[in-house]
């Protein structure tokens, strides 16, 4: 659990209503954003590919008394246009870009360029298109929030994360600039930097969350911390990961990259021996 003292109280979520779009709102952190927003009275548009988990989260949000729209679409294949169309008649006060885990964990030269392109399409192309559309409407209204989900990977190059780490770094720098551009227009922009988080996607990828030495966050804590810091951008690092970020931003890049690599390899080796 996150230390409560480190997290500001829940913000008044009506500032971000009446509707929120959650790109990647069916599982893990995205589902927890949805529940928390619904509890705060914000209607939600939930976007993901698999209909099953979407239906489940949608019902949980309806049970909390808000309206829900569900879109089972792929953000890398027509999803953005579908979201824009499905929200043409409502006011979206919050955009959460959560979908974006690394789907092609290969060394660059051994990987499939089309699969790397999907990582780029999901994290960059879809995110930029959504932010451009909803950000302009929010700026016109002088009200709203944009929350981009980042990763520790964006702070130092690492093996099998060349493209993923690169796109996450892009998103953070983009988010910092956007924060500057929108802060006088009543629109909050936050990049929320996650370390390892116990999501279904990571569980499916086979990550052992119990590996010794691994800092693991819970999706509900991450969502709570993210919304609590939304008005305090441009960047918030999820509790427990601050030292990792401080280390990875050091000026001696050779030392940083090699030491981070060694630490991550050590964690993986310990995990493998833990798994037998
Ligand atoms: N979990 C971690 O340890 C960790 C660590 C650092 C950063 N992060 C960041 O946290 C965010 C969430 O990660 P996650 O572990 O929950 O995995 P994820 O694969 O990004 O899944 C999150 C949500 O996005 C949806 N989604 C994924 N790809 C999609 C696509 N192409 N089109 C539409 N929806 C899509 C998923 O549902 P469907 O699969 O049904 O589409 C799910 O609802 C990501 O941005 C990731 O980079 C996670």
Short mmCIF file of C-alpha atoms and ligand atoms in Angstrom, two decimals:
data_model
loop_
_atom_site.label_atom_id
_atom_site.label_comp_id
_atom_site.label_asym_id
_atom_site.label_seq_id
_atom_site.Cartn_x
_atom_site.Cartn_y
_atom_site.Cartn_z
CA UNK A 1 0.00 0.00 0.00
CA UNK A 2 1.05 3.57 -0.63
CA UNK A 3 1.87 5.67 2.41
CA UNK A 4 -1.26 7.80 2.89
CA UNK A 5 0.81 10.73 4.17
CA UNK A 6 2.53 10.96 0.77
CA UNK A 7 -0.72 11.36 -1.14
CA UNK A 8 -2.76 14.58 -1.15
CA UNK A 9 -6.49 14.19 -0.42
CA UNK A 10 -8.83 13.25 -3.28
CA UNK A 11 -9.40 16.25 -5.56
CA UNK A 12 -12.82 17.57 -6.48
CA UNK A 13 -13.37 15.38 -9.53
CA UNK A 14 -16.26 17.47 -10.81
CA UNK A 15 -13.56 19.74 -12.26
CA UNK A 16 -12.81 16.88 -14.67
CA UNK A 17 -16.38 15.94 -15.57
CA UNK A 18 -18.95 15.39 -16.69
CA UNK A 19 -17.26 12.69 -18.82
CA UNK A 20 -13.82 11.06 -18.78
CA UNK A 21 -12.30 8.99 -21.59
CA UNK A 22 -10.05 6.20 -20.35
CA UNK A 23 -7.97 4.70 -23.17
CA UNK A 24 -7.16 1.32 -21.65
CA UNK A 25 -9.94 1.35 -19.08
CA UNK A 26 -10.77 -2.35 -18.69
CA UNK A 27 -8.01 -3.73 -16.50
CA UNK A 28 -5.42 -2.87 -13.88
CA UNK A 29 -4.73 0.82 -13.37
CA UNK A 30 -7.23 1.87 -16.08
CA UNK A 31 -10.05 -0.04 -14.39
CA UNK A 32 -9.15 1.55 -11.05
CA UNK A 33 -9.18 5.03 -12.63
CA UNK A 34 -12.67 4.22 -13.92
CA UNK A 35 -13.96 3.07 -10.52
CA UNK A 36 -12.46 6.04 -8.72
CA UNK A 37 -13.86 8.53 -11.22
CA UNK A 38 -17.27 6.85 -11.06
CA UNK A 39 -17.20 7.09 -7.26
CA UNK A 40 -16.52 10.81 -7.72
CA UNK A 41 -19.57 11.18 -10.00
CA UNK A 42 -17.74 11.37 -13.36
CA UNK A 43 -19.30 9.46 -16.29
CA UNK A 44 -16.78 7.26 -18.11
CA UNK A 45 -16.02 6.12 -21.64
CA UNK A 46 -14.09 2.87 -21.34
CA UNK A 47 -11.86 1.82 -24.22
CA UNK A 48 -10.04 -1.52 -24.66
CA UNK A 49 -9.96 -4.45 -27.06
CA UNK A 50 -11.36 -7.38 -25.05
CA UNK A 51 -15.12 -7.01 -24.44
CA UNK A 52 -15.25 -9.23 -21.31
CA UNK A 53 -13.23 -7.12 -18.85
CA UNK A 54 -14.78 -3.95 -20.34
CA UNK A 55 -18.30 -5.19 -19.56
CA UNK A 56 -17.29 -6.05 -16.00
CA UNK A 57 -15.79 -2.63 -15.24
CA UNK A 58 -18.68 -0.88 -16.99
CA UNK A 59 -21.17 -2.66 -14.72
CA UNK A 60 -19.15 -1.79 -11.62
CA UNK A 61 -19.18 1.89 -12.66
CA UNK A 62 -22.92 1.87 -13.44
CA UNK A 63 -23.51 0.36 -10.00
CA UNK A 64 -21.76 3.45 -8.61
CA UNK A 65 -24.42 5.60 -10.28
CA UNK A 66 -22.73 7.07 -13.35
CA UNK A 67 -23.32 6.71 -17.09
CA UNK A 68 -20.91 4.50 -19.00
CA UNK A 69 -20.07 4.08 -22.67
CA UNK A 70 -18.01 1.13 -23.77
CA UNK A 71 -15.85 0.88 -26.89
CA UNK A 72 -14.21 -2.44 -27.74
CA UNK A 73 -11.69 -1.10 -30.24
CA UNK A 74 -7.98 -1.27 -30.98
CA UNK A 75 -6.29 2.10 -30.44
CA UNK A 76 -3.77 1.21 -33.14
CA UNK A 77 -6.47 0.44 -35.69
CA UNK A 78 -9.30 2.94 -35.96
CA UNK A 79 -9.84 3.24 -32.21
CA UNK A 80 -9.18 6.97 -31.99
CA UNK A 81 -11.77 7.82 -34.65
CA UNK A 82 -14.30 5.56 -32.91
CA UNK A 83 -13.73 7.34 -29.57
CA UNK A 84 -14.10 10.79 -31.12
CA UNK A 85 -17.34 9.73 -32.79
CA UNK A 86 -18.73 8.12 -29.64
CA UNK A 87 -18.13 11.28 -27.59
CA UNK A 88 -19.28 13.89 -30.11
CA UNK A 89 -22.41 14.68 -28.05
CA UNK A 90 -20.80 14.87 -24.57
CA UNK A 91 -18.30 17.08 -22.78
CA UNK A 92 -15.06 15.24 -22.01
CA UNK A 93 -13.27 16.91 -19.09
CA UNK A 94 -10.62 14.27 -18.55
CA UNK A 95 -8.52 12.17 -20.89
CA UNK A 96 -6.55 9.28 -19.42
CA UNK A 97 -4.06 7.62 -21.78
CA UNK A 98 -3.29 4.41 -19.94
CA UNK A 99 -2.97 1.71 -22.62
CA UNK A 100 0.66 1.26 -23.57
CA UNK A 101 2.54 -1.66 -22.04
CA UNK A 102 5.46 -3.06 -23.99
CA UNK A 103 4.02 -5.62 -26.40
CA UNK A 104 7.26 -6.49 -28.17
CA UNK A 105 10.01 -7.18 -25.65
CA UNK A 106 12.69 -8.10 -28.18
CA UNK A 107 16.21 -6.85 -28.79
CA UNK A 108 15.80 -4.29 -31.56
CA UNK A 109 17.65 -6.06 -34.37
CA UNK A 110 15.97 -9.40 -33.62
CA UNK A 111 12.48 -7.93 -33.41
CA UNK A 112 9.75 -7.44 -35.99
CA UNK A 113 9.60 -3.81 -37.21
CA UNK A 114 5.79 -4.09 -37.58
CA UNK A 115 5.47 -5.08 -33.92
CA UNK A 116 7.70 -2.18 -32.83
CA UNK A 117 5.51 0.06 -34.95
CA UNK A 118 2.46 -1.07 -32.93
CA UNK A 119 4.23 0.04 -29.71
CA UNK A 120 4.79 3.43 -31.35
CA UNK A 121 1.22 3.62 -32.72
CA UNK A 122 -0.31 2.87 -29.33
CA UNK A 123 1.90 5.08 -27.17
CA UNK A 124 2.52 7.95 -29.57
CA UNK A 125 0.19 8.10 -32.56
CA UNK A 126 -3.00 7.33 -30.62
CA UNK A 127 -1.99 9.46 -27.63
CA UNK A 128 -1.10 12.51 -29.71
CA UNK A 129 -4.33 12.26 -31.71
CA UNK A 130 -6.48 11.97 -28.58
CA UNK A 131 -4.67 14.81 -26.81
CA UNK A 132 -4.95 17.04 -29.89
CA UNK A 133 -8.70 16.45 -30.16
CA UNK A 134 -9.74 16.64 -26.50
CA UNK A 135 -7.03 19.11 -25.45
CA UNK A 136 -8.34 21.77 -27.84
CA UNK A 137 -11.88 21.36 -26.54
CA UNK A 138 -10.63 21.60 -22.96
CA UNK A 139 -8.57 24.71 -23.75
CA UNK A 140 -11.65 26.33 -25.32
CA UNK A 141 -13.61 25.59 -22.14
CA UNK A 142 -10.66 26.62 -19.91
CA UNK A 143 -11.16 23.47 -17.87
CA UNK A 144 -10.06 19.86 -17.82
CA UNK A 145 -7.28 17.32 -17.28
CA UNK A 146 -4.98 15.09 -19.31
CA UNK A 147 -3.26 12.18 -17.60
CA UNK A 148 -0.54 10.28 -19.47
CA UNK A 149 0.77 7.02 -18.03
CA UNK A 150 4.55 6.75 -18.12
CA UNK A 151 7.16 4.28 -16.94
CA UNK A 152 10.50 4.07 -15.15
CA UNK A 153 11.75 2.79 -18.53
CA UNK A 154 11.61 6.34 -19.87
CA UNK A 155 14.53 7.42 -17.68
CA UNK A 156 17.28 5.05 -18.90
CA UNK A 157 17.89 2.87 -21.93
CA UNK A 158 17.53 -0.84 -21.28
CA UNK A 159 17.74 -4.09 -23.18
CA UNK A 160 14.50 -5.17 -24.95
CA UNK A 161 13.02 -1.75 -24.10
CA UNK A 162 14.69 0.30 -26.82
CA UNK A 163 11.46 1.32 -28.56
CA UNK A 164 9.23 1.14 -25.47
CA UNK A 165 11.61 3.23 -23.33
CA UNK A 166 12.00 5.65 -26.21
CA UNK A 167 8.29 6.24 -26.72
CA UNK A 168 7.70 6.62 -22.99
CA UNK A 169 10.49 9.25 -22.83
CA UNK A 170 8.85 11.04 -25.76
CA UNK A 171 5.50 11.06 -23.99
CA UNK A 172 6.98 12.54 -20.80
CA UNK A 173 8.81 15.33 -22.63
CA UNK A 174 5.68 15.96 -24.70
CA UNK A 175 3.64 16.06 -21.49
CA UNK A 176 6.00 18.53 -19.82
CA UNK A 177 5.70 20.91 -22.77
CA UNK A 178 1.95 20.47 -22.92
CA UNK A 179 1.72 21.25 -19.21
CA UNK A 180 3.47 24.56 -19.89
CA UNK A 181 1.19 25.31 -22.84
CA UNK A 182 -2.04 24.57 -20.98
CA UNK A 183 -1.38 25.64 -17.40
CA UNK A 184 -2.77 29.14 -17.97
CA UNK A 185 -5.88 27.66 -19.59
CA UNK A 186 -7.23 25.72 -16.61
CA UNK A 187 -6.18 22.36 -18.07
CA UNK A 188 -4.09 20.10 -15.83
CA UNK A 189 -1.51 17.85 -17.50
CA UNK A 190 0.26 15.06 -15.66
CA UNK A 191 2.59 12.26 -16.69
CA UNK A 192 2.24 9.57 -14.04
CA UNK A 193 5.40 7.49 -13.84
CA UNK A 194 4.80 3.87 -12.83
CA UNK A 195 7.26 1.30 -11.60
CA UNK A 196 6.28 -2.36 -11.57
CA UNK A 197 2.53 -2.55 -11.01
CA UNK A 198 0.43 -5.66 -10.38
CA UNK A 199 -1.68 -5.50 -13.56
CA UNK A 200 -3.24 -8.40 -15.48
CA UNK A 201 -1.04 -7.55 -18.49
CA UNK A 202 2.13 -7.97 -16.42
CA UNK A 203 0.78 -11.15 -14.83
CA UNK A 204 0.04 -12.55 -18.32
CA UNK A 205 3.61 -11.63 -19.32
CA UNK A 206 4.75 -13.96 -16.55
CA UNK A 207 6.30 -11.40 -14.19
CA UNK A 208 6.86 -12.77 -10.69
CA UNK A 209 5.66 -9.93 -8.47
CA UNK A 210 7.15 -11.69 -5.43
CA UNK A 211 10.75 -11.54 -6.70
CA UNK A 212 12.97 -10.37 -3.82
CA UNK A 213 13.95 -6.72 -4.06
CA UNK A 214 11.17 -5.77 -6.46
CA UNK A 215 9.06 -2.72 -5.59
CA UNK A 216 5.49 -3.55 -6.65
CA UNK A 217 2.56 -1.09 -6.66
CA UNK A 218 -1.11 -1.99 -6.58
CA UNK A 219 -3.34 -0.57 -9.36
CA UNK A 220 -5.83 0.95 -6.88
CA UNK A 221 -3.02 2.85 -5.11
CA UNK A 222 -1.60 4.04 -8.42
CA UNK A 223 -4.97 5.38 -9.59
CA UNK A 224 -5.58 7.14 -6.29
CA UNK A 225 -2.12 8.71 -6.32
CA UNK A 226 -2.50 9.72 -9.97
CA UNK A 227 -5.79 11.55 -9.52
CA UNK A 228 -4.56 13.16 -6.31
CA UNK A 229 -1.57 14.62 -8.18
CA UNK A 230 -3.36 15.48 -11.42
CA UNK A 231 -3.43 19.19 -10.61
CA UNK A 232 0.25 19.14 -9.61
CA UNK A 233 2.00 18.30 -12.88
CA UNK A 234 3.94 18.03 -15.00
CA UNK A 235 5.23 14.72 -13.61
CA UNK A 236 4.51 12.51 -10.62
CA UNK A 237 6.50 9.39 -9.80
CA UNK A 238 4.51 6.71 -7.99
CA UNK A 239 5.63 6.34 -4.35
CA UNK A 240 8.48 3.93 -3.81
CA UNK A 241 10.11 4.65 -7.19
CA UNK A 242 11.58 8.09 -6.48
CA UNK A 243 15.12 6.82 -5.82
CA UNK A 244 15.09 4.80 -9.05
CA UNK A 245 14.16 7.91 -11.02
CA UNK A 246 16.74 10.07 -9.23
CA UNK A 247 19.42 7.52 -10.01
CA UNK A 248 18.39 7.09 -13.65
CA UNK A 249 18.48 10.83 -14.36
CA UNK A 250 22.16 11.16 -13.40
CA UNK A 251 24.58 12.84 -15.87
CA UNK A 252 27.04 9.94 -16.21
CA UNK A 253 24.98 7.98 -18.72
CA UNK A 254 27.49 5.13 -19.09
CA UNK A 255 27.36 4.50 -15.35
CA UNK A 256 23.58 4.92 -15.18
CA UNK A 257 22.78 2.64 -18.11
CA UNK A 258 25.24 -0.09 -17.14
CA UNK A 259 24.32 -0.06 -13.45
CA UNK A 260 20.58 -0.04 -14.18
CA UNK A 261 21.12 -2.92 -16.58
CA UNK A 262 23.08 -4.85 -13.96
CA UNK A 263 20.41 -4.24 -11.32
CA UNK A 264 17.62 -5.34 -13.66
CA UNK A 265 19.53 -8.43 -14.74
CA UNK A 266 20.17 -9.23 -11.07
CA UNK A 267 16.45 -8.92 -10.33
CA UNK A 268 15.57 -11.19 -13.25
CA UNK A 269 18.19 -13.77 -12.26
CA UNK A 270 16.94 -13.76 -8.67
CA UNK A 271 13.41 -14.11 -10.03
CA UNK A 272 14.39 -17.08 -12.20
CA UNK A 273 16.07 -18.86 -9.30
CA UNK A 274 13.05 -17.99 -7.09
CA UNK A 275 10.83 -19.66 -9.71
CA UNK A 276 13.11 -22.69 -9.64
N1 LIG B 1 2.22 -2.85 -15.16
C1 LIG B 1 3.43 -2.35 -14.98
O1 LIG B 1 4.26 -2.93 -14.26
C2 LIG B 1 3.81 -1.03 -15.62
C3 LIG B 1 5.06 -0.46 -15.34
C4 LIG B 1 5.39 0.77 -15.90
C5 LIG B 1 4.48 1.41 -16.71
N2 LIG B 1 3.28 0.82 -16.98
C6 LIG B 1 2.35 1.52 -17.87
O2 LIG B 1 1.04 1.44 -17.34
C7 LIG B 1 0.08 1.39 -18.39
C8 LIG B 1 -0.85 0.22 -18.18
O3 LIG B 1 -0.12 -0.96 -18.29
P1 LIG B 1 -0.74 -2.42 -18.07
O4 LIG B 1 0.31 -3.23 -17.41
O5 LIG B 1 -2.07 -2.33 -17.41
O6 LIG B 1 -0.92 -3.02 -19.56
P2 LIG B 1 -1.66 -2.54 -20.92
O7 LIG B 1 -1.43 -3.64 -21.90
O8 LIG B 1 -1.20 -1.20 -21.29
O9 LIG B 1 -3.21 -2.59 -20.56
C9 LIG B 1 -3.91 -1.54 -20.01
C10 LIG B 1 -5.26 -1.37 -20.66
O10 LIG B 1 -5.10 -0.99 -22.02
C11 LIG B 1 -5.88 -1.81 -22.90
N3 LIG B 1 -5.15 -1.89 -24.17
C12 LIG B 1 -3.91 -2.39 -24.40
N4 LIG B 1 -3.60 -2.29 -25.69
C13 LIG B 1 -4.66 -1.72 -26.32
C14 LIG B 1 -4.95 -1.37 -27.66
N5 LIG B 1 -4.08 -1.61 -28.66
N6 LIG B 1 -6.15 -0.78 -27.94
C15 LIG B 1 -7.05 -0.56 -26.96
N7 LIG B 1 -6.83 -0.86 -25.66
C16 LIG B 1 -5.65 -1.44 -25.35
C17 LIG B 1 -5.99 -3.14 -22.13
O11 LIG B 1 -7.11 -3.93 -22.51
P3 LIG B 1 -7.07 -4.93 -23.78
O12 LIG B 1 -5.83 -5.75 -23.63
O13 LIG B 1 -8.34 -5.71 -23.68
O14 LIG B 1 -7.06 -4.07 -24.99
C18 LIG B 1 -6.15 -2.62 -20.69
O15 LIG B 1 -7.46 -2.20 -20.46
C19 LIG B 1 0.89 1.33 -19.70
O16 LIG B 1 0.97 2.62 -20.27
C20 LIG B 1 2.26 0.87 -19.25
O17 LIG B 1 3.29 1.31 -20.11
C21 LIG B 1 2.92 -0.37 -16.46
#
